Every structure is written in C-alpha cells, then in structure tokens.
PDB file of N, CA and C in Angstrom:
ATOM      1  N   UNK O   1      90.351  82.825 -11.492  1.00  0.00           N
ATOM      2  CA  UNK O   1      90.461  83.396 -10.158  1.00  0.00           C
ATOM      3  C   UNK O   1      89.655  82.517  -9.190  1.00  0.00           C
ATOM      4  N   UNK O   2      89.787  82.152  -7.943  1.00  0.00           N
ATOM      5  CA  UNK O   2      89.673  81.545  -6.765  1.00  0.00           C
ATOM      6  C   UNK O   2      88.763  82.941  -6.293  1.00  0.00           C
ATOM      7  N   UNK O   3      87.550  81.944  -5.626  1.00  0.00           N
ATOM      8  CA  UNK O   3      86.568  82.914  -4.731  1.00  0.00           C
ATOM      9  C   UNK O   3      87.318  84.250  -4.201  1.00  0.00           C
ATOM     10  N   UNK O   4      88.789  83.607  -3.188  1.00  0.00           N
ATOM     11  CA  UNK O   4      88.982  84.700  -2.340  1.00  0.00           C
ATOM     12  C   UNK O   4      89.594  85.777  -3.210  1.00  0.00           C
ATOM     13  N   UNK O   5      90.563  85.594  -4.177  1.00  0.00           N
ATOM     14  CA  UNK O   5      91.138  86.393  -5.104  1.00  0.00           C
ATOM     15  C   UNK O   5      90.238  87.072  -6.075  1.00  0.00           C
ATOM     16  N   UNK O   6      89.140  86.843  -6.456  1.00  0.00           N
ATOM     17  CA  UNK O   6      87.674  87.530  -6.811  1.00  0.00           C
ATOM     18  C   UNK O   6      87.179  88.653  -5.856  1.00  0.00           C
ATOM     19  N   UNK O   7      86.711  87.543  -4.474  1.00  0.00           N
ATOM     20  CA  UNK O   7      85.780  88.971  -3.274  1.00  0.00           C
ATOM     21  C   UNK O   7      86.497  89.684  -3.443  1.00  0.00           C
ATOM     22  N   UNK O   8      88.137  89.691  -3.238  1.00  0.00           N
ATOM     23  CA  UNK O   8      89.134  90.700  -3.147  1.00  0.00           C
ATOM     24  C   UNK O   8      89.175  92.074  -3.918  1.00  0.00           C
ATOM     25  N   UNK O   9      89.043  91.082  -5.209  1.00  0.00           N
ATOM     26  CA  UNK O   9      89.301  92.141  -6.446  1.00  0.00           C
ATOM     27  C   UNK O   9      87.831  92.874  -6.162  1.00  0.00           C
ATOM     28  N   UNK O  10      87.014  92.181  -6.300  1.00  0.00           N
ATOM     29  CA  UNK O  10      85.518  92.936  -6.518  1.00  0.00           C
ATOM     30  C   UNK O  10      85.350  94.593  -5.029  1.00  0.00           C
ATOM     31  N   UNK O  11      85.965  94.239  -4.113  1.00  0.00           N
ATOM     32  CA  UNK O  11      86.655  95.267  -3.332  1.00  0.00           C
ATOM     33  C   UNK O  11      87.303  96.304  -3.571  1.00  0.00           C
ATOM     34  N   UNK O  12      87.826  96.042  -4.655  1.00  0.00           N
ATOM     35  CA  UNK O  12      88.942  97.509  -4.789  1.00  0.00           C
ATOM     36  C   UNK O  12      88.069  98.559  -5.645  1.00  0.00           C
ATOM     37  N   UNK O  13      88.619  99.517  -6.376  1.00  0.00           N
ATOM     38  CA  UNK O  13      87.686 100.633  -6.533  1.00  0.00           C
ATOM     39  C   UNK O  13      88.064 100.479  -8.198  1.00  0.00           C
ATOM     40  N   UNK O  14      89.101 100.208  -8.457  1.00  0.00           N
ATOM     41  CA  UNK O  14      89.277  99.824  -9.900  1.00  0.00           C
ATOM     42  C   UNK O  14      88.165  98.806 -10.453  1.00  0.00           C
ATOM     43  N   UNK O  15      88.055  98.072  -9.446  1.00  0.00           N
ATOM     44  CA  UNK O  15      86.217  96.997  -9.909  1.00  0.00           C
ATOM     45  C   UNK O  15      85.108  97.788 -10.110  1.00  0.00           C
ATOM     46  N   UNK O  16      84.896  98.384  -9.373  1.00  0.00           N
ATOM     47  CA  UNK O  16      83.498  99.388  -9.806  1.00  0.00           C
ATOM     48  C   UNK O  16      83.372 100.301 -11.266  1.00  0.00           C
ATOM     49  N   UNK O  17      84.553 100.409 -11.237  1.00  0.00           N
ATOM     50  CA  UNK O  17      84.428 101.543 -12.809  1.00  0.00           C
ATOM     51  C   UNK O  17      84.530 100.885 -14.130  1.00  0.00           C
ATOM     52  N   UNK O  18      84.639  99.675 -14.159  1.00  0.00           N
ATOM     53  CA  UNK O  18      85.154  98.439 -15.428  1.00  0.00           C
ATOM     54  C   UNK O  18      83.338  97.831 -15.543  1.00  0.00           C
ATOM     55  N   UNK O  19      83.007  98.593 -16.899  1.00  0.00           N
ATOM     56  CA  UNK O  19      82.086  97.814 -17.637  1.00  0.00           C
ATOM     57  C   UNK O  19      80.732  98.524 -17.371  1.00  0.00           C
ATOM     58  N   UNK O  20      80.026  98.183 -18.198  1.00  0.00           N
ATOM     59  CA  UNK O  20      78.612  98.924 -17.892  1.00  0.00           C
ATOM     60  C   UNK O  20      77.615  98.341 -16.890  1.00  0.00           C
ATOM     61  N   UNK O  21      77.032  99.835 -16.397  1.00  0.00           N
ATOM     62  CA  UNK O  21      76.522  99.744 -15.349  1.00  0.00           C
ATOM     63  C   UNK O  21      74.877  99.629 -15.465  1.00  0.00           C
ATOM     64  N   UNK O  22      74.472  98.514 -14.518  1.00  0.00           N
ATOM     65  CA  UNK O  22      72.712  98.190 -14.615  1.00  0.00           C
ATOM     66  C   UNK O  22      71.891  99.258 -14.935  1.00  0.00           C
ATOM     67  N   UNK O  23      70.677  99.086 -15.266  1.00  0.00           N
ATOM     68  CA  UNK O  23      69.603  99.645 -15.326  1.00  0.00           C
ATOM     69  C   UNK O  23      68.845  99.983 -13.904  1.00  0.00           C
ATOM     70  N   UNK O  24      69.621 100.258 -13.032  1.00  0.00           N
ATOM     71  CA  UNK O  24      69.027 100.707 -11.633  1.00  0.00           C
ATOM     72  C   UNK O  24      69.709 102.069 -11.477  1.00  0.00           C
ATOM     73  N   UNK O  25      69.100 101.953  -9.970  1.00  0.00           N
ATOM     74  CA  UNK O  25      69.624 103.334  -9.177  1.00  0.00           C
ATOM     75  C   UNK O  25      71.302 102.803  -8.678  1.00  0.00           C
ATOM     76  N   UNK O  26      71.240 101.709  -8.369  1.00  0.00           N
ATOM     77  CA  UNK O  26      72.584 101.247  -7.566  1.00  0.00           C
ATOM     78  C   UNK O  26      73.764 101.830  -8.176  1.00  0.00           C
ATOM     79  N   UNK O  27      74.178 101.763  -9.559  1.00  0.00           N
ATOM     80  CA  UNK O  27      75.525 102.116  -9.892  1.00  0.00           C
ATOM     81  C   UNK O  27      76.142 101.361 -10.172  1.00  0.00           C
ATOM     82  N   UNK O  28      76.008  99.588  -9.597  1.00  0.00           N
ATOM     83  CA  UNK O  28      76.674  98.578  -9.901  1.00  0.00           C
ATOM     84  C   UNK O  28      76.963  98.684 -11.507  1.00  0.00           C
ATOM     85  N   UNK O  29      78.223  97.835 -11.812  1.00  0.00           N
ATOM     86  CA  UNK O  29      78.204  97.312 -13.002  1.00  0.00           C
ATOM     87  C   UNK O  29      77.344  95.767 -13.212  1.00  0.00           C
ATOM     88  N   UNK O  30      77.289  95.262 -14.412  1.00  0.00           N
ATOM     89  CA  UNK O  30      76.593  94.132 -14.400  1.00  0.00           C
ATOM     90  C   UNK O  30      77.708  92.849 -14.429  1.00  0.00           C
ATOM     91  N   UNK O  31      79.058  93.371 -14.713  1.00  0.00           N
ATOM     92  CA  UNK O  31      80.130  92.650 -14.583  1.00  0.00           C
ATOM     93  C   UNK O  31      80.449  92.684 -13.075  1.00  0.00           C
ATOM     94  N   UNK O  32      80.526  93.379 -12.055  1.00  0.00           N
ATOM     95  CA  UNK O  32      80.541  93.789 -11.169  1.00  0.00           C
ATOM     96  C   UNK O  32      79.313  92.835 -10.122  1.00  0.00           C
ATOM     97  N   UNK O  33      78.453  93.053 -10.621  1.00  0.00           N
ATOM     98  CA  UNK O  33      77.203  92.163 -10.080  1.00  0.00           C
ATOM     99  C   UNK O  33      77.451  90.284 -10.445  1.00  0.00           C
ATOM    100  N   UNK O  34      77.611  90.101 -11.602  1.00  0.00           N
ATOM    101  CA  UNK O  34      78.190  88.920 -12.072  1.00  0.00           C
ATOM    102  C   UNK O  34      79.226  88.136 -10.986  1.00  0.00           C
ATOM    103  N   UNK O  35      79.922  89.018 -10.936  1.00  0.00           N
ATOM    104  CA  UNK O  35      81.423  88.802  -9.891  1.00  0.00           C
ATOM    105  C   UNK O  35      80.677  88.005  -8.770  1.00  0.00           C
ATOM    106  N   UNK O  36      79.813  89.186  -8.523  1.00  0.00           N
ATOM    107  CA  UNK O  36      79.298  88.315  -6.681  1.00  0.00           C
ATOM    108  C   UNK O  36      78.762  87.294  -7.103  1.00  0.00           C
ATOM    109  N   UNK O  37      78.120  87.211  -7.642  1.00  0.00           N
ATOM    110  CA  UNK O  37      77.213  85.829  -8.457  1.00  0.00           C
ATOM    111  C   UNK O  37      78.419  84.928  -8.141  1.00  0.00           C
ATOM    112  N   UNK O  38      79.082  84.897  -9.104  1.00  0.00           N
ATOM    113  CA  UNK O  38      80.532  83.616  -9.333  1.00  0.00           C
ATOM    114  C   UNK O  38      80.995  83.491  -7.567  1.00  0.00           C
ATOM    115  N   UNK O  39      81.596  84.538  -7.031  1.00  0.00           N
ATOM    116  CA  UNK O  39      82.012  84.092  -5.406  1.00  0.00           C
ATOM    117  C   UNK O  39      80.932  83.350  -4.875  1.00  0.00           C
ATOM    118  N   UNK O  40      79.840  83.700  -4.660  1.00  0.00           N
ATOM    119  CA  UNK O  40      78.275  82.641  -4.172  1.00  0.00           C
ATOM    120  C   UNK O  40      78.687  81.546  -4.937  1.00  0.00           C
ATOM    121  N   UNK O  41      78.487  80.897  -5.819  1.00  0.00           N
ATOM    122  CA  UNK O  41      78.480  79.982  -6.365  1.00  0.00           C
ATOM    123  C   UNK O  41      79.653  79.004  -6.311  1.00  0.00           C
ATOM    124  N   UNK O  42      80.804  79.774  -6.361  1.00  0.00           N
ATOM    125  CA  UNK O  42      82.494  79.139  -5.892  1.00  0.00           C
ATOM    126  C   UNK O  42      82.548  78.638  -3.994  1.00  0.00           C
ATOM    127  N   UNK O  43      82.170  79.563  -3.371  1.00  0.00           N
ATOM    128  CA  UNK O  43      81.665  78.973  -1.984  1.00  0.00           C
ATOM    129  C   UNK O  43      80.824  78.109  -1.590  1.00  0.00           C
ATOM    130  N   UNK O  44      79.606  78.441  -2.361  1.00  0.00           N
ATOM    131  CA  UNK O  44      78.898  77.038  -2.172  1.00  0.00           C
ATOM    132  C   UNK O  44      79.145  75.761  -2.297  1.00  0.00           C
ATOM    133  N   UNK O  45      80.167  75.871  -3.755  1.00  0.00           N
ATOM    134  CA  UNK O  45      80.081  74.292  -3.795  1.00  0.00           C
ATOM    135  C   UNK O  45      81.999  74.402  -4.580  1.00  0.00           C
ATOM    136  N   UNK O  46      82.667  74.855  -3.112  1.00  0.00           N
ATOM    137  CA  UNK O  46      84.089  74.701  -3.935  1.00  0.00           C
ATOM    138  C   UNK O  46      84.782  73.457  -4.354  1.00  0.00           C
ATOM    139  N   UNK O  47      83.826  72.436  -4.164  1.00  0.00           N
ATOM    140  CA  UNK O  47      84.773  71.160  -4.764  1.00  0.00           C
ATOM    141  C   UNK O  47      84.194  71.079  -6.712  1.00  0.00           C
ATOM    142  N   UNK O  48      83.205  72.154  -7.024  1.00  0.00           N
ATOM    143  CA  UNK O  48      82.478  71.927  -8.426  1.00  0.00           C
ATOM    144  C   UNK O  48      81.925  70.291  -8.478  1.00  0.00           C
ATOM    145  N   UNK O  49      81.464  70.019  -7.957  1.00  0.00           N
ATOM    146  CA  UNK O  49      80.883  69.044  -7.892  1.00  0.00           C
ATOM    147  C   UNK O  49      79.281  69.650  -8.574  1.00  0.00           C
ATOM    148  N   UNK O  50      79.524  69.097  -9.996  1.00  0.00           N
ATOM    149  CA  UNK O  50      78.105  68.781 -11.196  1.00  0.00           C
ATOM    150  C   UNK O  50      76.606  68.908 -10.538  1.00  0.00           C
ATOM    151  N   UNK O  51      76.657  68.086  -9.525  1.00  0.00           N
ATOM    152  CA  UNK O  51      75.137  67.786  -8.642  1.00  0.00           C
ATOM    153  C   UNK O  51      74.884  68.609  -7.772  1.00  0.00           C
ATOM    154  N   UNK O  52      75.862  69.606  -7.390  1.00  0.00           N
ATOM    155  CA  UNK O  52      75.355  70.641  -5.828  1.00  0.00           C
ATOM    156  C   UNK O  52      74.829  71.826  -6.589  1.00  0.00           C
ATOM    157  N   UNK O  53      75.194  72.196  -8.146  1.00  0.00           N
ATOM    158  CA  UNK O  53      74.957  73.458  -8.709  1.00  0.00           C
ATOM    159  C   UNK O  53      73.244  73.700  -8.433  1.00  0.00           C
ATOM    160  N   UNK O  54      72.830  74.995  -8.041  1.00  0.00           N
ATOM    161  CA  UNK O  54      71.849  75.467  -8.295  1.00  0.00           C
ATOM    162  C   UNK O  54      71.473  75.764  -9.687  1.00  0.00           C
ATOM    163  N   UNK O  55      69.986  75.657  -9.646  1.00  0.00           N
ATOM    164  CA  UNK O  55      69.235  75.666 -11.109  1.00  0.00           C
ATOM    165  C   UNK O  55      69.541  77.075 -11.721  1.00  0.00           C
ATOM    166  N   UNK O  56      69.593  78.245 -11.176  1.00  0.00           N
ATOM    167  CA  UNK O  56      70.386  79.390 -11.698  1.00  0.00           C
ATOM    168  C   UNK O  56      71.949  79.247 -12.150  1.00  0.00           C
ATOM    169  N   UNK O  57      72.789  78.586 -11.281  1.00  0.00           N
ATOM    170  CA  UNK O  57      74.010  78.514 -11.167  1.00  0.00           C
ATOM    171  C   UNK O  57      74.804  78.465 -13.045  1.00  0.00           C
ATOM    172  N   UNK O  58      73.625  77.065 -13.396  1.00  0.00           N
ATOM    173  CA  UNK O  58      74.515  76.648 -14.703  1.00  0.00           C
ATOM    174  C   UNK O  58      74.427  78.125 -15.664  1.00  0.00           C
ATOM    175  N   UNK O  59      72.931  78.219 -16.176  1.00  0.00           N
ATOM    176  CA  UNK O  59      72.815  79.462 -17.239  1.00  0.00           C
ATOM    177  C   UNK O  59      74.024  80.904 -16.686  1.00  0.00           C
ATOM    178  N   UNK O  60      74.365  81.269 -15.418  1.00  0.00           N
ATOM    179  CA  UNK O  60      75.163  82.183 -15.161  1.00  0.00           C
ATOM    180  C   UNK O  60      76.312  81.362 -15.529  1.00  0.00           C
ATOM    181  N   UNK O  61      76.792  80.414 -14.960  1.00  0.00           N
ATOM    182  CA  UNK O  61      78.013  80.231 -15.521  1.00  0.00           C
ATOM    183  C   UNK O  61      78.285  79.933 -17.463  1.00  0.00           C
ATOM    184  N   UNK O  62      77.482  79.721 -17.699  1.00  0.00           N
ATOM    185  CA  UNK O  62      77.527  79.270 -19.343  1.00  0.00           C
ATOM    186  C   UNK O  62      77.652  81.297 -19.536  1.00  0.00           C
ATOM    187  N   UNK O  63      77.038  82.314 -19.094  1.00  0.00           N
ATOM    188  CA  UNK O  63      76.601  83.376 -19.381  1.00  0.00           C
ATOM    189  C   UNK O  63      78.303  84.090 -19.122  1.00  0.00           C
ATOM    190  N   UNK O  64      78.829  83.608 -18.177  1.00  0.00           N
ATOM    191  CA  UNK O  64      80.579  84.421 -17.980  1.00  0.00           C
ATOM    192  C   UNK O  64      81.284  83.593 -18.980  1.00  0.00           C
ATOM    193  N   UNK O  65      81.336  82.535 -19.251  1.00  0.00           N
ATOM    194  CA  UNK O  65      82.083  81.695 -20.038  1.00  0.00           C
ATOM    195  C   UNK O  65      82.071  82.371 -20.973  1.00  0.00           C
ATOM    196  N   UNK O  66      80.816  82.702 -22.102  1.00  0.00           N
ATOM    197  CA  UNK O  66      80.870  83.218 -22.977  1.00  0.00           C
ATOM    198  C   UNK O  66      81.110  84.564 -23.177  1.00  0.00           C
ATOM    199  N   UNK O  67      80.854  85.525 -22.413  1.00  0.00           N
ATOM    200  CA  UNK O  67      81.313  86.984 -22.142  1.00  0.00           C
ATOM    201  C   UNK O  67      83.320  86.775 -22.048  1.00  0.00           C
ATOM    202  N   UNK O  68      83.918  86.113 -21.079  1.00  0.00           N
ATOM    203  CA  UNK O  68      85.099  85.819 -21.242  1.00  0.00           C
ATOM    204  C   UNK O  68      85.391  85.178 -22.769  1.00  0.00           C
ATOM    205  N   UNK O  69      84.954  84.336 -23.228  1.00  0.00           N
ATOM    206  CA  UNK O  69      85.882  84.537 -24.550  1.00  0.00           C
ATOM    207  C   UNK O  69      85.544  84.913 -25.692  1.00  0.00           C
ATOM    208  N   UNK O  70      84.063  85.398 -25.582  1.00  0.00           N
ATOM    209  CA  UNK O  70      84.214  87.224 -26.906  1.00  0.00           C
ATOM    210  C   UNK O  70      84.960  87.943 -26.420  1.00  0.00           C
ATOM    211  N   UNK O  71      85.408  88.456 -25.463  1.00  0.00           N
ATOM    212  CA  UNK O  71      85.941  89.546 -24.869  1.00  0.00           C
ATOM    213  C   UNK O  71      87.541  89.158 -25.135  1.00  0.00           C
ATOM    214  N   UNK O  72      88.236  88.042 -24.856  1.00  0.00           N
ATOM    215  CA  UNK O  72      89.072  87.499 -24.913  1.00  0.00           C
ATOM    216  C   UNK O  72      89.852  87.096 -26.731  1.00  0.00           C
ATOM    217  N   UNK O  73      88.577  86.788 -27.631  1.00  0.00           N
ATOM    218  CA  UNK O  73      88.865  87.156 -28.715  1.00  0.00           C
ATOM    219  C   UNK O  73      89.287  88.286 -29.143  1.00  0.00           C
ATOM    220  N   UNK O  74      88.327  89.543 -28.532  1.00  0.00           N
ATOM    221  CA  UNK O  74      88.106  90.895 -29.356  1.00  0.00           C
ATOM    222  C   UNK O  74      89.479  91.957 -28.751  1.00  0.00           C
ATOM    223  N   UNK O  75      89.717  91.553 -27.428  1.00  0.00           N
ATOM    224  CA  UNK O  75      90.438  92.235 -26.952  1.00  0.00           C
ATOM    225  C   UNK O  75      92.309  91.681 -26.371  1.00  0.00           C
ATOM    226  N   UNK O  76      92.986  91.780 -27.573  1.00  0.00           N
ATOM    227  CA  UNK O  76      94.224  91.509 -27.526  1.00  0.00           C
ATOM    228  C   UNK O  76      94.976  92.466 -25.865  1.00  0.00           C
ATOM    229  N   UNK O  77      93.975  93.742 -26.035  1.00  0.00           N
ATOM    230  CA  UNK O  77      94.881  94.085 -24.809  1.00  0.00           C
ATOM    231  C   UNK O  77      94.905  94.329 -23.562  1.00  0.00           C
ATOM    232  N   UNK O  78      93.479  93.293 -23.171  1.00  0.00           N
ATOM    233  CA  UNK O  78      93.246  92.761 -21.749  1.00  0.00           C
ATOM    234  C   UNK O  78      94.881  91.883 -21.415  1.00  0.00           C
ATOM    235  N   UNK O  79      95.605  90.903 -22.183  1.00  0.00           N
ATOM    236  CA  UNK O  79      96.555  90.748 -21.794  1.00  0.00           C
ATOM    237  C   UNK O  79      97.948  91.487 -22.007  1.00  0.00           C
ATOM    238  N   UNK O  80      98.033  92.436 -22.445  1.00  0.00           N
ATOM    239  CA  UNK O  80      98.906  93.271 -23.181  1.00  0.00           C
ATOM    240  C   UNK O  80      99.131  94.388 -21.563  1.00  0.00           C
ATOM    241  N   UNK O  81      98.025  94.986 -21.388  1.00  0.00           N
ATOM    242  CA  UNK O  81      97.310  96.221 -20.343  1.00  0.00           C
ATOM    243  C   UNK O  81      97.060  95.857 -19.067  1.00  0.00           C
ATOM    244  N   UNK O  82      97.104  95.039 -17.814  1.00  0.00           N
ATOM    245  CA  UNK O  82      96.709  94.938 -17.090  1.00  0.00           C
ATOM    246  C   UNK O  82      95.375  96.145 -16.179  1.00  0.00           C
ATOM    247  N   UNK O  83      95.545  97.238 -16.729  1.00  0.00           N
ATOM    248  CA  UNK O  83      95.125  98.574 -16.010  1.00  0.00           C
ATOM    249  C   UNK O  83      94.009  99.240 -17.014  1.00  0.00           C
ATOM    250  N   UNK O  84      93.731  98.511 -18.032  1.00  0.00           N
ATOM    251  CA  UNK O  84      93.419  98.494 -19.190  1.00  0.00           C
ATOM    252  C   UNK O  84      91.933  97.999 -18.445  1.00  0.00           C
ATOM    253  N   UNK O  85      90.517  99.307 -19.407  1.00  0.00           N
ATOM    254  CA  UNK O  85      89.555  98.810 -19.108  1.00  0.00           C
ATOM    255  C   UNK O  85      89.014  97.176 -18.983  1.00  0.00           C
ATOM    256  N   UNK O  86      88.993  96.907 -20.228  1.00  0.00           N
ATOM    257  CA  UNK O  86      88.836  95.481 -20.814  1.00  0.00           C
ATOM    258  C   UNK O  86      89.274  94.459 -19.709  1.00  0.00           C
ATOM    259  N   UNK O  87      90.596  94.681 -19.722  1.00  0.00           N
ATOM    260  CA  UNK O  87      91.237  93.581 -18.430  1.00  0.00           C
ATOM    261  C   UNK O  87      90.548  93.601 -17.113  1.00  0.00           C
ATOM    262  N   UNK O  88      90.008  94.947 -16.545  1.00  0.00           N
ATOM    263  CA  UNK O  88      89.315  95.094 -15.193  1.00  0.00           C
ATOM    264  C   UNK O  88      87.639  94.648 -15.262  1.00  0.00           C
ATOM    265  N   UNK O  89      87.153  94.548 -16.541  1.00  0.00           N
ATOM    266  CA  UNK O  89      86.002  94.099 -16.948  1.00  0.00           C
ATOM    267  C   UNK O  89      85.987  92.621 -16.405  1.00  0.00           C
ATOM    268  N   UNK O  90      87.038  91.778 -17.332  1.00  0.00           N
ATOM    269  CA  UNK O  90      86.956  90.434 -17.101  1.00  0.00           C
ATOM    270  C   UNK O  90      87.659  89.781 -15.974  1.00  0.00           C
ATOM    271  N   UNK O  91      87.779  90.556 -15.546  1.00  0.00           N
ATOM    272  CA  UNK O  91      88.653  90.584 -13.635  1.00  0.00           C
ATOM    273  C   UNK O  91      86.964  90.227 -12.572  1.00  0.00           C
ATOM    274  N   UNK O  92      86.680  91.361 -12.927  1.00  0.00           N
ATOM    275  CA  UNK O  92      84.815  91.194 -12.292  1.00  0.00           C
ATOM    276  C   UNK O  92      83.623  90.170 -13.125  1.00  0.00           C
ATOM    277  N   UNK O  93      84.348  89.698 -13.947  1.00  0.00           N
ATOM    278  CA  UNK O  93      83.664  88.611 -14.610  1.00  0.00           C
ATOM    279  C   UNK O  93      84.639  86.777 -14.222  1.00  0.00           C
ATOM    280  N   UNK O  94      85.208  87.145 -13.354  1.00  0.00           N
ATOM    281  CA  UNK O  94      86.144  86.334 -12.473  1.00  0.00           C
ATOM    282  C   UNK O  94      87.248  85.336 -13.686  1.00  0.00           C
ATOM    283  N   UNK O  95      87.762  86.214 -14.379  1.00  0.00           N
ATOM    284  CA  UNK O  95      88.962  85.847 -15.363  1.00  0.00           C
ATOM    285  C   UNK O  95      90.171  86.984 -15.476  1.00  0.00           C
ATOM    286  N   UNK O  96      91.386  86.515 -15.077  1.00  0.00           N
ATOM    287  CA  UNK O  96      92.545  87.541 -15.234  1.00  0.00           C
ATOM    288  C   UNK O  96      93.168  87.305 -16.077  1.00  0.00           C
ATOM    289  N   UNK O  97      93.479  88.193 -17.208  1.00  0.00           N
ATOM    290  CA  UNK O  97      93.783  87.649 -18.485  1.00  0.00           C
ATOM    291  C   UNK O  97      95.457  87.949 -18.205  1.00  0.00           C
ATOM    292  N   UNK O  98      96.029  87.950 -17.087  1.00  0.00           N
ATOM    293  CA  UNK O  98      97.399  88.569 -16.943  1.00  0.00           C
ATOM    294  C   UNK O  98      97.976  86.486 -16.260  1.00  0.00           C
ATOM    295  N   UNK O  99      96.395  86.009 -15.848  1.00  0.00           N
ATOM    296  CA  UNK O  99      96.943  84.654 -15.415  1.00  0.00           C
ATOM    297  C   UNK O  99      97.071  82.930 -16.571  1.00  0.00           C
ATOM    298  N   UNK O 100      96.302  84.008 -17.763  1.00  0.00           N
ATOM    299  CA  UNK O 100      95.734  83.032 -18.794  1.00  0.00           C
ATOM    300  C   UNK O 100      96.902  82.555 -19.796  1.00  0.00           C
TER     301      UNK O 100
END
C-alpha cells in the first residue's frame, strides 16, 4: 500500500477494530499505531532512498516486515476473506493481502 491508500484505510472504522489494542488509555491498536508510523516514514522519504531513513525508521520497518509474513504464513485467509479479521490487521500494518 502507498502512503495515501494507507492514511485512507487507517481512517475507516474497520481499521480500529483489527488487532490488539496498546497498553494505554487510548484504545489504539498497535497495528493501528504501526500504520501511522509507516505513512510518516513513506512521506518523508517517498523516493526510499537508504540514507534519508531515520534511526527509528529501519528497526520499525524490519518490525512490519516480519509481522506481515508470520501473519501471511499462518493465515491462508487474509487472502481468501477480505473482511476477515486477519486481512484488516495487515491492512493497518500497511500490506493488502487482496493486492499480493
């Protein structure tokens, strides 16, 4: 997913209820929180250019990479389900398994 097709998704109300939610008062999910992470990081430096990444930037991105493909292993029916928890999980973890 592309920044804008992310903010988007992370907007709708089907994003908020996909995946477990932080250890705060907020309510966020941590997939949900992740999401904004990835749009910051896709805006900042949309050409991915290696040298502009922030020193946080890499460990979060190595941190969705790997959440996307355990999840992607374990769950045959993120692409099967579109509406399907799993699939709205890795939607806010900025992967659509309906585009993969």
């Amino acid at each position: 997913m592309d920044s804008d097709e992310l903010e988007a998704w992370l907007k709708e109300e089907d994003s908020a209820g996909a995946g477990w939610k932080k250890a705060d008062e907020t309510g966020e999910t941590i997939g949900h929180e992740s999401g904004r992470m990835i749009v910051e990081i896709l805006k900042r430096n949309p050409s991915r250019d290696p040298e502009k990444y922030d020193e946080e930037d890499i460990p979060h991105m190595r941190k969705v990479v790997a959440y996307c493909k355990r999840h992607l292993a374990q769950e045959g029916k993120a692409k099967q389900d579109p509406d399907s928890k799993s699939a709205r999980s890795l939607k806010n973890w900025g992967h659509n398994p309906q585009k993969a």
